[in-house]
């Protein structure tokens, strides 16, 4: 009973070639997040969607974009990947408003991006 | 702003040893506290949580108590197994954080040897 699904699990792209990572969820959560994680460091939030409202983090490069066509799906687009964009990309979901104090996020398995 | 500080690793233990990972936090509101675990090549899994002072979260033999007086949420397990080898992240979500945003600690790598 997968709850947050990310495809593909491994993605190889060429330097400068646009790439799209996908995330879907069966939790019917209204908030979806994209994180970048390097070398088991703490995940770094890139942006999140609160319903249809897009919220970008101040230090997220313009090279990263996102789309959320419906509640269940969210995409991460990297317009011109550089070698420094090689990382694990994690999708997560959460529900707002909070019920019974449950503010946790649920994470997918991640997509490992390699840039050649 | 909010912050989470956890002990640096790696922490290397023998099987059946006692594990403690220290976590302290700074928050302006009333945070919920979490421990997430990340196994090699995987995403983060919620290990346990606590939503108010003195709550104890527990799961899979792990425990952590929300201590508001010491602003701490230390993770403990009485007898670790090789399968507990992973990276552990302490995190908080402040009551006023828009969209349940999480603030993470730096992560602690734990290696359990047979």
GROMACS .gro file of N, CA, C and O in nm, chain B:
model
  456
  117UNK      N    1   1.515   3.226   1.446
  117UNK     CA    2   1.433   3.127   1.381
  117UNK      C    3   1.449   2.990   1.446
  117UNK      O    4   1.529   2.971   1.537
  118UNK      N    5   1.370   2.896   1.399
  118UNK     CA    6   1.376   2.760   1.453
  118UNK      C    7   1.507   2.691   1.414
  118UNK      O    8   1.560   2.714   1.305
  119UNK      N    9   1.554   2.604   1.502
  119UNK     CA   10   1.673   2.526   1.471
  119UNK      C   11   1.671   2.396   1.550
  119UNK      O   12   1.607   2.386   1.654
  120UNK      N   13   1.742   2.297   1.496
  120UNK     CA   14   1.755   2.166   1.561
  120UNK      C   15   1.902   2.128   1.559
  120UNK      O   16   1.968   2.136   1.454
  121UNK      N   17   1.953   2.087   1.672
  121UNK     CA   18   2.093   2.044   1.683
  121UNK      C   19   2.096   1.901   1.734
  121UNK      O   20   2.035   1.870   1.836
  122UNK      N   21   2.163   1.816   1.661
  122UNK     CA   22   2.177   1.679   1.706
  122UNK      C   23   2.322   1.637   1.699
  122UNK      O   24   2.401   1.697   1.626
  123UNK      N   25   2.355   1.538   1.777
  123UNK     CA   26   2.494   1.496   1.787
  123UNK      C   27   2.544   1.446   1.654
  123UNK      O   28   2.472   1.384   1.575
  124UNK      N   29   2.669   1.477   1.627
  124UNK     CA   30   2.729   1.434   1.502
  124UNK      C   31   2.769   1.289   1.512
  124UNK      O   32   2.805   1.239   1.617
  125UNK      N   33   2.764   1.223   1.399
  125UNK     CA   34   2.812   1.086   1.396
  125UNK      C   35   2.948   1.079   1.327
  125UNK      O   36   3.014   1.181   1.310
  126UNK      N   37   2.985   0.962   1.285
  126UNK     CA   38   2.905   0.841   1.301
  126UNK      C   39   2.913   0.784   1.442
  126UNK      O   40   3.010   0.807   1.514
  127UNK      N   41   2.807   0.717   1.479
  127UNK     CA   42   2.802   0.645   1.604
  127UNK      C   43   2.815   0.497   1.570
  127UNK      O   44   2.735   0.444   1.495
  128UNK      N   45   2.916   0.433   1.625
  128UNK     CA   46   2.940   0.292   1.597
  128UNK      C   47   2.916   0.212   1.725
  128UNK      O   48   2.971   0.245   1.830
  129UNK      N   49   2.831   0.110   1.713
  129UNK     CA   50   2.792   0.031   1.829
  129UNK      C   51   2.800  -0.117   1.795
  129UNK      O   52   2.793  -0.155   1.678
  130UNK      N   53   2.808  -0.197   1.897
  130UNK     CA   54   2.794  -0.341   1.881
  130UNK      C   55   2.647  -0.379   1.898
  130UNK      O   56   2.570  -0.309   1.966
  131UNK      N   57   2.608  -0.488   1.836
  131UNK     CA   58   2.471  -0.538   1.850
  131UNK      C   59   2.436  -0.554   1.998
  131UNK      O   60   2.520  -0.593   2.079
  132UNK      N   61   2.312  -0.521   2.031
  132UNK     CA   62   2.257  -0.528   2.168
  132UNK      C   63   2.305  -0.416   2.258
  132UNK      O   64   2.268  -0.413   2.376
  133UNK      N   65   2.382  -0.323   2.206
  133UNK     CA   66   2.423  -0.208   2.287
  133UNK      C   67   2.308  -0.109   2.299
  133UNK      O   68   2.210  -0.114   2.225
  134UNK      N   69   2.324  -0.016   2.395
  134UNK     CA   70   2.225   0.090   2.418
  134UNK      C   71   2.261   0.209   2.330
  134UNK      O   72   2.375   0.251   2.322
  135UNK      N   73   2.158   0.264   2.265
  135UNK     CA   74   2.179   0.378   2.174
  135UNK      C   75   2.111   0.502   2.230
  135UNK      O   76   1.993   0.497   2.270
  136UNK      N   77   2.183   0.612   2.231
  136UNK     CA   78   2.126   0.744   2.258
  136UNK      C   79   2.175   0.840   2.153
  136UNK      O   80   2.295   0.846   2.126
  137UNK      N   81   2.084   0.915   2.094
  137UNK     CA   82   2.119   1.025   2.004
  137UNK      C   83   2.056   1.151   2.061
  137UNK      O   84   1.934   1.161   2.076
  138UNK      N   85   2.142   1.245   2.094
  138UNK     CA   86   2.092   1.368   2.155
  138UNK      C   87   2.038   1.465   2.051
  138UNK      O   88   2.094   1.478   1.941
  139UNK      N   89   1.929   1.532   2.087
  139UNK     CA   90   1.866   1.631   2.000
  139UNK      C   91   1.814   1.744   2.087
  139UNK      O   92   1.741   1.719   2.183
  140UNK      N   93   1.852   1.866   2.055
  140UNK     CA   94   1.796   1.983   2.121
  140UNK      C   95   1.742   2.078   2.015
  140UNK      O   96   1.785   2.075   1.900
  141UNK      N   97   1.650   2.162   2.056
  141UNK     CA   98   1.584   2.246   1.957
  141UNK      C   99   1.565   2.388   2.011
  141UNK      O  100   1.567   2.412   2.131
  142UNK      N  101   1.544   2.478   1.918
  142UNK     CA  102   1.503   2.615   1.946
  142UNK      C  103   1.383   2.645   1.860
  142UNK      O  104   1.387   2.622   1.738
  143UNK      N  105   1.277   2.692   1.923
  143UNK     CA  106   1.157   2.724   1.846
  143UNK      C  107   1.084   2.838   1.914
  143UNK      O  108   1.085   2.848   2.038
  144UNK      N  109   1.019   2.920   1.836
  144UNK     CA  110   0.949   3.035   1.891
  144UNK      C  111   0.807   3.000   1.932
  144UNK      O  112   0.749   3.065   2.015
  145UNK      N  113   0.752   2.895   1.877
  145UNK     CA  114   0.614   2.858   1.904
  145UNK      C  115   0.605   2.731   1.985
  145UNK      O  116   0.683   2.707   2.077
  146UNK      N  117   0.511   2.646   1.948
  146UNK     CA  118   0.487   2.521   2.018
  146UNK      C  119   0.507   2.407   1.918
  146UNK      O  120   0.412   2.363   1.854
  147UNK      N  121   0.631   2.362   1.905
  147UNK     CA  122   0.657   2.267   1.796
  147UNK      C  123   0.610   2.126   1.823
  147UNK      O  124   0.599   2.084   1.938
  148UNK      N  125   0.584   2.056   1.716
  148UNK     CA  126   0.579   1.910   1.719
  148UNK      C  127   0.720   1.860   1.687
  148UNK      O  128   0.792   1.922   1.609
  149UNK      N  129   0.756   1.748   1.748
  149UNK     CA  130   0.893   1.696   1.732
  149UNK      C  131   0.888   1.557   1.670
  149UNK      O  132   0.797   1.478   1.699
  150UNK      N  133   0.988   1.529   1.589
  150UNK     CA  134   0.990   1.404   1.514
  150UNK      C  135   1.131   1.346   1.510
  150UNK      O  136   1.229   1.418   1.514
  151UNK      N  137   1.135   1.214   1.498
  151UNK     CA  138   1.255   1.144   1.455
  151UNK      C  139   1.222   1.070   1.326
  151UNK      O  140   1.124   0.995   1.320
  152UNK      N  141   1.304   1.097   1.226
  152UNK     CA  142   1.294   1.026   1.099
  152UNK      C  143   1.418   0.938   1.085
  152UNK      O  144   1.527   0.974   1.130
  153UNK      N  145   1.401   0.825   1.017
  153UNK     CA  146   1.512   0.734   0.991
  153UNK      C  147   1.525   0.715   0.839
  153UNK      O  148   1.424   0.708   0.768
  154UNK      N  149   1.648   0.712   0.793
  154UNK     CA  150   1.675   0.692   0.651
  154UNK      C  151   1.772   0.577   0.633
  154UNK      O  152   1.889   0.587   0.673
  155UNK      N  153   1.724   0.469   0.575
  155UNK     CA  154   1.808   0.354   0.543
  155UNK      C  155   1.879   0.381   0.410
  155UNK      O  156   1.831   0.460   0.328
  156UNK      N  157   1.991   0.317   0.387
  156UNK     CA  158   2.070   0.345   0.266
  156UNK      C  159   1.987   0.337   0.139
  156UNK      O  160   1.917   0.240   0.114
  157UNK      N  161   1.995   0.443   0.059
  157UNK     CA  162   1.927   0.447  -0.070
  157UNK      C  163   1.777   0.466  -0.063
  157UNK      O  164   1.709   0.455  -0.166
  158UNK      N  165   1.725   0.496   0.055
  158UNK     CA  166   1.580   0.510   0.071
  158UNK      C  167   1.542   0.653   0.110
  158UNK      O  168   1.628   0.736   0.139
  159UNK      N  169   1.411   0.678   0.110
  159UNK     CA  170   1.361   0.805   0.160
  159UNK      C  171   1.354   0.805   0.312
  159UNK      O  172   1.396   0.710   0.377
  160UNK      N  173   1.301   0.913   0.367
  160UNK     CA  174   1.290   0.924   0.512
  160UNK      C  175   1.160   0.857   0.558
  160UNK      O  176   1.055   0.871   0.496
  161UNK      N  177   1.172   0.785   0.668
  161UNK     CA  178   1.053   0.723   0.729
  161UNK      C  179   1.032   0.784   0.866
  161UNK      O  180   1.127   0.801   0.943
  162UNK      N  181   0.908   0.817   0.897
  162UNK     CA  182   0.878   0.868   1.029
  162UNK      C  183   0.895   0.756   1.130
  162UNK      O  184   0.830   0.652   1.122
  163UNK      N  185   0.983   0.777   1.226
  163UNK     CA  186   1.010   0.676   1.328
  163UNK      C  187   0.917   0.696   1.448
  163UNK      O  188   0.855   0.601   1.497
  164UNK      N  189   0.910   0.819   1.498
  164UNK     CA  190   0.821   0.849   1.608
  164UNK      C  191   0.800   1.000   1.616
  164UNK      O  192   0.874   1.077   1.553
  165UNK      N  193   0.700   1.039   1.695
  165UNK     CA  194   0.669   1.181   1.706
  165UNK      C  195   0.613   1.212   1.844
  165UNK      O  196   0.569   1.120   1.916
  166UNK      N  197   0.615   1.340   1.879
  166UNK     CA  198   0.553   1.389   2.002
  166UNK      C  199   0.502   1.529   1.973
  166UNK      O  200   0.571   1.610   1.911
  167UNK      N  201   0.380   1.556   2.016
  167UNK     CA  202   0.318   1.682   1.977
  167UNK      C  203   0.309   1.783   2.091
  167UNK      O  204   0.278   1.900   2.066
  168UNK      N  205   0.334   1.742   2.215
  168UNK     CA  206   0.329   1.839   2.325
  168UNK      C  207   0.424   1.794   2.436
  168UNK      O  208   0.470   1.679   2.440
  169UNK      N  209   0.451   1.887   2.525
  169UNK     CA  210   0.546   1.862   2.633
  169UNK      C  211   0.509   1.737   2.713
  169UNK      O  212   0.392   1.713   2.740
  170UNK      N  213   0.611   1.658   2.745
  170UNK     CA  214   0.603   1.535   2.824
  170UNK      C  215   0.546   1.416   2.747
  170UNK      O  216   0.539   1.306   2.802
  171UNK      N  217   0.505   1.437   2.623
  171UNK     CA  218   0.466   1.324   2.540
  171UNK      C  219   0.586   1.233   2.516
  171UNK      O  220   0.698   1.280   2.497
  172UNK      N  221   0.562   1.103   2.513
  172UNK     CA  222   0.666   1.008   2.476
  172UNK      C  223   0.624   0.942   2.347
  172UNK      O  224   0.516   0.882   2.338
  173UNK      N  225   0.710   0.953   2.246
  173UNK     CA  226   0.689   0.880   2.123
  173UNK      C  227   0.766   0.750   2.127
  173UNK      O  228   0.875   0.743   2.183
  174UNK      N  229   0.708   0.644   2.070
  174UNK     CA  230   0.778   0.515   2.069
  174UNK      C  231   0.739   0.436   1.946
  174UNK      O  232   0.627   0.446   1.896
  175UNK      N  233   0.837   0.357   1.898
  175UNK     CA  234   0.812   0.274   1.780
  175UNK      C  235   0.934   0.184   1.760
  175UNK      O  236   1.048   0.229   1.772
  176UNK      N  237   0.911   0.058   1.732
  176UNK     CA  238   1.017  -0.039   1.700
  176UNK      C  239   1.125  -0.042   1.807
  176UNK      O  240   1.243  -0.064   1.776
  177UNK      N  241   1.089  -0.021   1.932
  177UNK     CA  242   1.186  -0.026   2.041
  177UNK      C  243   1.254   0.106   2.067
  177UNK      O  244   1.329   0.119   2.165
  178UNK      N  245   1.233   0.206   1.982
  178UNK     CA  246   1.288   0.339   2.001
  178UNK      C  247   1.191   0.423   2.084
  178UNK      O  248   1.069   0.410   2.071
  179UNK      N  249   1.247   0.513   2.164
  179UNK     CA  250   1.167   0.605   2.243
  179UNK      C  251   1.230   0.742   2.244
  179UNK      O  252   1.353   0.754   2.235
  180UNK      N  253   1.145   0.845   2.258
  180UNK     CA  254   1.194   0.981   2.279
  180UNK      C  255   1.086   1.057   2.355
  180UNK      O  256   0.967   1.042   2.326
  181UNK      N  257   1.128   1.139   2.451
  181UNK     CA  258   1.036   1.216   2.532
  181UNK      C  259   1.055   1.364   2.506
  181UNK      O  260   1.168   1.414   2.508
  182UNK      N  261   0.946   1.434   2.484
  182UNK     CA  262   0.945   1.578   2.457
  182UNK      C  263   0.968   1.650   2.590
  182UNK      O  264   0.879   1.653   2.677
  183UNK      N  265   1.086   1.707   2.607
  183UNK     CA  266   1.122   1.778   2.731
  183UNK      C  267   1.128   1.926   2.702
  183UNK      O  268   1.226   1.977   2.647
  184UNK      N  269   1.022   1.995   2.742
  184UNK     CA  270   1.017   2.139   2.713
  184UNK      C  271   1.116   2.216   2.800
  184UNK      O  272   1.177   2.314   2.755
  185UNK      N  273   1.137   2.169   2.923
  185UNK     CA  274   1.225   2.244   3.015
  185UNK      C  275   1.370   2.243   2.968
  185UNK      O  276   1.444   2.336   2.994
  186UNK      N  277   1.408   2.136   2.899
  186UNK     CA  278   1.546   2.128   2.847
  186UNK      C  279   1.550   2.141   2.696
  186UNK      O  280   1.657   2.127   2.635
  187UNK      N  281   1.437   2.170   2.635
  187UNK     CA  282   1.421   2.178   2.487
  187UNK      C  283   1.495   2.063   2.420
  187UNK      O  284   1.580   2.083   2.332
  188UNK      N  285   1.460   1.941   2.461
  188UNK     CA  286   1.530   1.824   2.408
  188UNK      C  287   1.431   1.717   2.366
  188UNK      O  288   1.315   1.714   2.411
  189UNK      N  289   1.481   1.628   2.281
  189UNK     CA  290   1.400   1.516   2.231
  189UNK      C  291   1.498   1.403   2.195
  189UNK      O  292   1.512   1.366   2.080
  190UNK      N  293   1.564   1.350   2.294
  190UNK     CA  294   1.669   1.251   2.272
  190UNK      C  295   1.610   1.115   2.234
  190UNK      O  296   1.513   1.069   2.296
  191UNK      N  297   1.673   1.051   2.138
  191UNK     CA  298   1.628   0.920   2.090
  191UNK      C  299   1.706   0.810   2.162
  191UNK      O  300   1.828   0.820   2.175
  192UNK      N  301   1.635   0.707   2.207
  192UNK     CA  302   1.699   0.597   2.278
  192UNK      C  303   1.644   0.463   2.230
  192UNK      O  304   1.527   0.453   2.193
  193UNK      N  305   1.734   0.364   2.233
  193UNK     CA  306   1.691   0.226   2.212
  193UNK      C  307   1.777   0.138   2.300
  193UNK      O  308   1.900   0.152   2.303
  194UNK      N  309   1.712   0.047   2.368
  194UNK     CA  310   1.782  -0.032   2.468
  194UNK      C  311   1.875  -0.139   2.413
  194UNK      O  312   1.976  -0.171   2.474
  195UNK      N  313   1.844  -0.192   2.295
  195UNK     CA  314   1.925  -0.302   2.241
  195UNK      C  315   1.917  -0.295   2.088
  195UNK      O  316   1.818  -0.336   2.028
  196UNK      N  317   2.024  -0.243   2.029
  196UNK     CA  318   2.020  -0.220   1.884
  196UNK      C  319   2.054  -0.347   1.808
  196UNK      O  320   2.121  -0.437   1.858
  197UNK      N  321   2.006  -0.351   1.685
  197UNK     CA  322   2.033  -0.460   1.593
  197UNK      C  323   2.108  -0.407   1.471
  197UNK      O  324   2.105  -0.285   1.445
  198UNK      N  325   2.169  -0.497   1.398
  198UNK     CA  326   2.240  -0.456   1.277
  198UNK      C  327   2.146  -0.381   1.183
  198UNK      O  328   2.186  -0.285   1.116
  199UNK      N  329   2.020  -0.423   1.180
  199UNK     CA  330   1.921  -0.360   1.092
  199UNK      C  331   1.886  -0.217   1.131
  199UNK      O  332   1.817  -0.147   1.055
  200UNK      N  333   1.933  -0.171   1.246
  200UNK     CA  334   1.911  -0.032   1.288
  200UNK      C  335   2.016   0.062   1.230
  200UNK      O  336   2.008   0.184   1.252
  201UNK      N  337   2.110   0.009   1.157
  201UNK     CA  338   2.210   0.092   1.092
  201UNK      C  339   2.142   0.182   0.989
  201UNK      O  340   2.077   0.134   0.896
  202UNK      N  341   2.156   0.311   1.008
  202UNK     CA  342   2.084   0.408   0.926
  202UNK      C  343   2.129   0.548   0.966
  202UNK      O  344   2.212   0.565   1.056
  203UNK      N  345   2.070   0.649   0.899
  203UNK     CA  346   2.089   0.788   0.940
  203UNK      C  347   1.960   0.834   1.008
  203UNK      O  348   1.851   0.812   0.954
  204UNK      N  349   1.974   0.896   1.122
  204UNK     CA  350   1.859   0.941   1.200
  204UNK      C  351   1.854   1.094   1.202
  204UNK      O  352   1.956   1.160   1.230
  205UNK      N  353   1.737   1.148   1.171
  205UNK     CA  354   1.717   1.292   1.168
  205UNK      C  355   1.615   1.333   1.273
  205UNK      O  356   1.503   1.280   1.275
  206UNK      N  357   1.652   1.429   1.355
  206UNK     CA  358   1.559   1.493   1.445
  206UNK      C  359   1.500   1.614   1.372
  206UNK      O  360   1.572   1.681   1.296
  207UNK      N  361   1.372   1.640   1.392
  207UNK     CA  362   1.309   1.750   1.319
  207UNK      C  363   1.196   1.809   1.403
  207UNK      O  364   1.142   1.744   1.493
  208UNK      N  365   1.162   1.932   1.372
  208UNK     CA  366   1.049   1.996   1.436
  208UNK      C  367   0.963   2.067   1.333
  208UNK      O  368   1.010   2.106   1.226
  209UNK      N  369   0.837   2.082   1.369
  209UNK     CA  370   0.746   2.164   1.291
  209UNK      C  371   0.676   2.256   1.388
  209UNK      O  372   0.601   2.212   1.476
  210UNK      N  373   0.705   2.384   1.373
  210UNK     CA  374   0.649   2.482   1.464
  210UNK      C  375   0.500   2.501   1.434
  210UNK      O  376   0.457   2.492   1.318
  211UNK      N  377   0.426   2.530   1.537
  211UNK     CA  378   0.282   2.550   1.523
  211UNK      C  379   0.251   2.655   1.418
  211UNK      O  380   0.150   2.647   1.347
  212UNK      N  381   0.339   2.753   1.405
  212UNK     CA  382   0.313   2.863   1.313
  212UNK      C  383   0.382   2.844   1.179
  212UNK      O  384   0.376   2.931   1.094
  213UNK      N  385   0.446   2.728   1.159
  213UNK     CA  386   0.516   2.705   1.033
  213UNK      C  387   0.415   2.686   0.922
  213UNK      O  388   0.331   2.596   0.928
  214UNK      N  389   0.427   2.765   0.820
  214UNK     CA  390   0.333   2.756   0.708
  214UNK      C  391   0.346   2.621   0.639
  214UNK      O  392   0.457   2.577   0.610
  215UNK      N  393   0.233   2.557   0.617
  215UNK     CA  394   0.236   2.432   0.543
  215UNK      C  395   0.310   2.320   0.612
  215UNK      O  396   0.362   2.229   0.547
  216UNK      N  397   0.314   2.320   0.746
  216UNK     CA  398   0.381   2.213   0.821
  216UNK      C  399   0.528   2.197   0.782
  216UNK      O  400   0.580   2.085   0.777
  217UNK      N  401   0.596   2.306   0.752
  217UNK     CA  402   0.736   2.294   0.713
  217UNK      C  403   0.819   2.238   0.827
  217UNK      O  404   0.798   2.269   0.943
  218UNK      N  405   0.915   2.154   0.791
  218UNK     CA  406   1.003   2.090   0.888
  218UNK      C  407   1.137   2.160   0.894
  218UNK      O  408   1.190   2.202   0.791
  219UNK      N  409   1.190   2.168   1.015
  219UNK     CA  410   1.329   2.209   1.036
  219UNK      C  411   1.404   2.085   1.083
  219UNK      O  412   1.367   2.023   1.183
  220UNK      N  413   1.509   2.048   1.010
  220UNK     CA  414   1.584   1.926   1.038
  220UNK      C  415   1.714   1.955   1.112
  220UNK      O  416   1.778   2.059   1.091
  221UNK      N  417   1.755   1.859   1.194
  221UNK     CA  418   1.892   1.855   1.240
  221UNK      C  419   1.981   1.799   1.130
  221UNK      O  420   1.933   1.756   1.025
  222UNK      N  421   2.110   1.798   1.157
  222UNK     CA  422   2.205   1.758   1.054
  222UNK      C  423   2.212   1.609   1.026
  222UNK      O  424   2.276   1.568   0.929
  223UNK      N  425   2.148   1.528   1.108
  223UNK     CA  426   2.150   1.384   1.087
  223UNK      C  427   2.264   1.318   1.164
  223UNK      O  428   2.371   1.376   1.182
  224UNK      N  429   2.238   1.197   1.211
  224UNK     CA  430   2.338   1.118   1.282
  224UNK      C  431   2.343   0.979   1.219
  224UNK      O  432   2.242   0.908   1.218
  225UNK      N  433   2.458   0.944   1.166
  225UNK     CA  434   2.473   0.810   1.108
  225UNK      C  435   2.506   0.711   1.218
  225UNK      O  436   2.596   0.735   1.301
  226UNK      N  437   2.432   0.602   1.221
  226UNK     CA  438   2.452   0.496   1.320
  226UNK      C  439   2.491   0.369   1.247
  226UNK      O  440   2.426   0.328   1.152
  227UNK      N  441   2.599   0.308   1.293
  227UNK     CA  442   2.646   0.181   1.237
  227UNK      C  443   2.650   0.079   1.349
  227UNK      O  444   2.721   0.099   1.448
  228UNK      N  445   2.574  -0.029   1.332
  228UNK     CA  446   2.570  -0.135   1.431
  228UNK      C  447   2.645  -0.255   1.375
  228UNK      O  448   2.609  -0.306   1.269
  229UNK      N  449   2.745  -0.299   1.447
  229UNK     CA  450   2.826  -0.412   1.404
  229UNK      C  451   2.783  -0.539   1.475
  229UNK      O  452   2.747  -0.534   1.592
  230UNK      N  453   2.790  -0.653   1.404
  230UNK     CA  454   2.748  -0.780   1.465
  230UNK      C  455   2.841  -0.818   1.581
  230UNK      O  456   2.958  -0.781   1.584
   0.00000   0.00000   0.00000
